[in-house]
Amino acid sequence: MGLPTNIKTLLSGNVVEWARIEFEETWDAEASLKTICAFANDIDNWGGGYLVIGVEDKNGKPTNLKGVPAEKIDSYLKDLLNKCKLIQPEYMPITEVVDYMNKKFIIIWAPGGIIRPYSSPKTMAKGDKERVYWIRKMASTIAPTEEEKRDLYSLANNVPFDDRINHEADITDLNITLIQSYLKEVDSSLYEESKTMNFLDLCKSMNIVNTLPEYIKPKNVGLMFFCLEPERFFPYAQIDVVQFPDGLGGDTIIEKIFKGPLQQQLREALLYISNTIIQERIHKLPDTAEAERFFNYPYEAIKEALANAVYHKGYNEREPIEVRVLPDRIEIVSHPGADRSITIDGLKNYRVFNRRYRNRRIGEFLKELHLTEGRNTGFGKILRALENNGSPKPLFETDEERTSFAATIFIHPGFEKSISVDAGQSISSGIQTTDQTNQTTDQTYIKTEKETIEEQIILLIKENPKLTQTQIANKLNLPNSTIKYYVSKMSKSKIIKREGTSHKGEWIVL
């Protein structure tokens, strides 16, 4: 049975991290079974991993592609099947024999299991009944500590949302054309097989349906990528690009909504932003032949920030990803906030080391499509793109309650920007002669806009303290997420507070 990736991709290490790949020169039943068990336990929710037989390695990376002798392949596969029966609860990885560079290799795909934790024998010695819940740490398979055992038991009751079975959907909601298009794009051997194989077997081989023969249902990740209308099952699983030419308090709003499979809406939203928002400016310098070229926003920074929002959004929350295009910045807001393993101070200083990943399967598909980078590399790519363009550093924010996450990309200081404020006045700046002038203008602009929104909110709740956030948003003609963002900031700053419930309480201006 084919795999949803190919050996060239695995050997490059560009899509699947080295920590998720184990290379073995030959089949070693004891060591390989431990590795398969560890990938199945998937303690860090990385999406399991791959075991490649026929490759010599050094420090976890391939060095010599020896291949597997053709006469040994059948015996290896039979032994693999028998040894995997020793894993408890029952677990069976997906295996494929592939031809690469005129040699044969065995690839074993062990995705994170849905009934963790899994154990296998400590040794293959006869009479050894000791079992271990093997786990993967970095590029090593090890026995867990007592704390890590508790983590494993916790994971048993916490299957990530994207890997859960969707009981409201049916296998017919998965679209064969979308699946084949994906397989062709990632150059999977499954593409040719998909033309003749049973549709259910195809879905099982991609791990996008459950495997109980008496109850076949798609998984959430399958519906997100391979259903024509995933919003039927995940309301507001969409990207809203909202332009505020006159700032958040202005009268003009231009909104474009992107729905459909995640990869489609992400690509279409990026294309729209590239065509309608991103601009290049050429500034000729005196006494030099070369001109200074820069963009208002570097595309790579926007792409990575938006892809990260799609990757880490909570799809069980009824909130869209919102891209707010303001005169001086782009804000990309998603819900909920960052995982608690990421500190607010770490975000401010761009030091992000995430231990848990909300959507491990979504991340797998996005990386196969080259729509996002590897783990913990996205912020670095954004920073490099901004620095190369001469743009200011970004701002990453989450709140203490972790209800939302915002990535703010500021406009290049060489671009004009203006905003209308309360009295019909306008604060604007062109290409300034010094960085100090730019900095002063930007600070004035942001302060004026922030005060305008907050003052409007305060006026409304003074008039009617019982207003809900939705009612405030409707009165100001702003998105709910915008009001939620400002109310959260004002509450943390002790400007306002809410007494009672969100529906029956009252606002108090402090």
Short mmCIF file of C-alpha atoms in Angstrom, two decimals, residues 328-329 410 417 427 429 435-451:
data_model
loop_
_atom_site.label_atom_id
_atom_site.label_comp_id
_atom_site.label_asym_id
_atom_site.label_seq_id
_atom_site.Cartn_x
_atom_site.Cartn_y
_atom_site.Cartn_z
CA ASP A 328 0.19 51.24 8.59
CA ARG A 329 0.12 47.51 9.33
CA PHE A 410 4.20 46.85 10.13
CA LYS A 417 0.15 56.20 5.11
CA ILE A 427 -2.25 62.38 10.10
CA SER A 429 3.60 60.79 6.30
CA ASP A 435 14.27 57.34 10.74
CA GLN A 436 13.43 59.54 13.73
CA THR A 437 10.72 61.36 11.74
CA ASN A 438 9.20 58.06 10.65
CA GLN A 439 9.18 56.69 14.19
CA THR A 440 7.44 59.79 15.59
CA THR A 441 4.77 59.75 12.87
CA ASP A 442 4.08 56.03 13.34
CA GLN A 443 3.68 56.39 17.11
CA THR A 444 1.27 59.33 16.70
CA TYR A 445 -0.77 57.38 14.17
CA ILE A 446 -1.14 54.24 16.25
CA LYS A 447 -1.95 56.17 19.42
CA THR A 448 -4.68 58.21 17.73
CA GLU A 449 -6.36 55.14 16.25
CA LYS A 450 -6.19 53.15 19.48
CA GLU A 451 -7.67 55.98 21.52
#
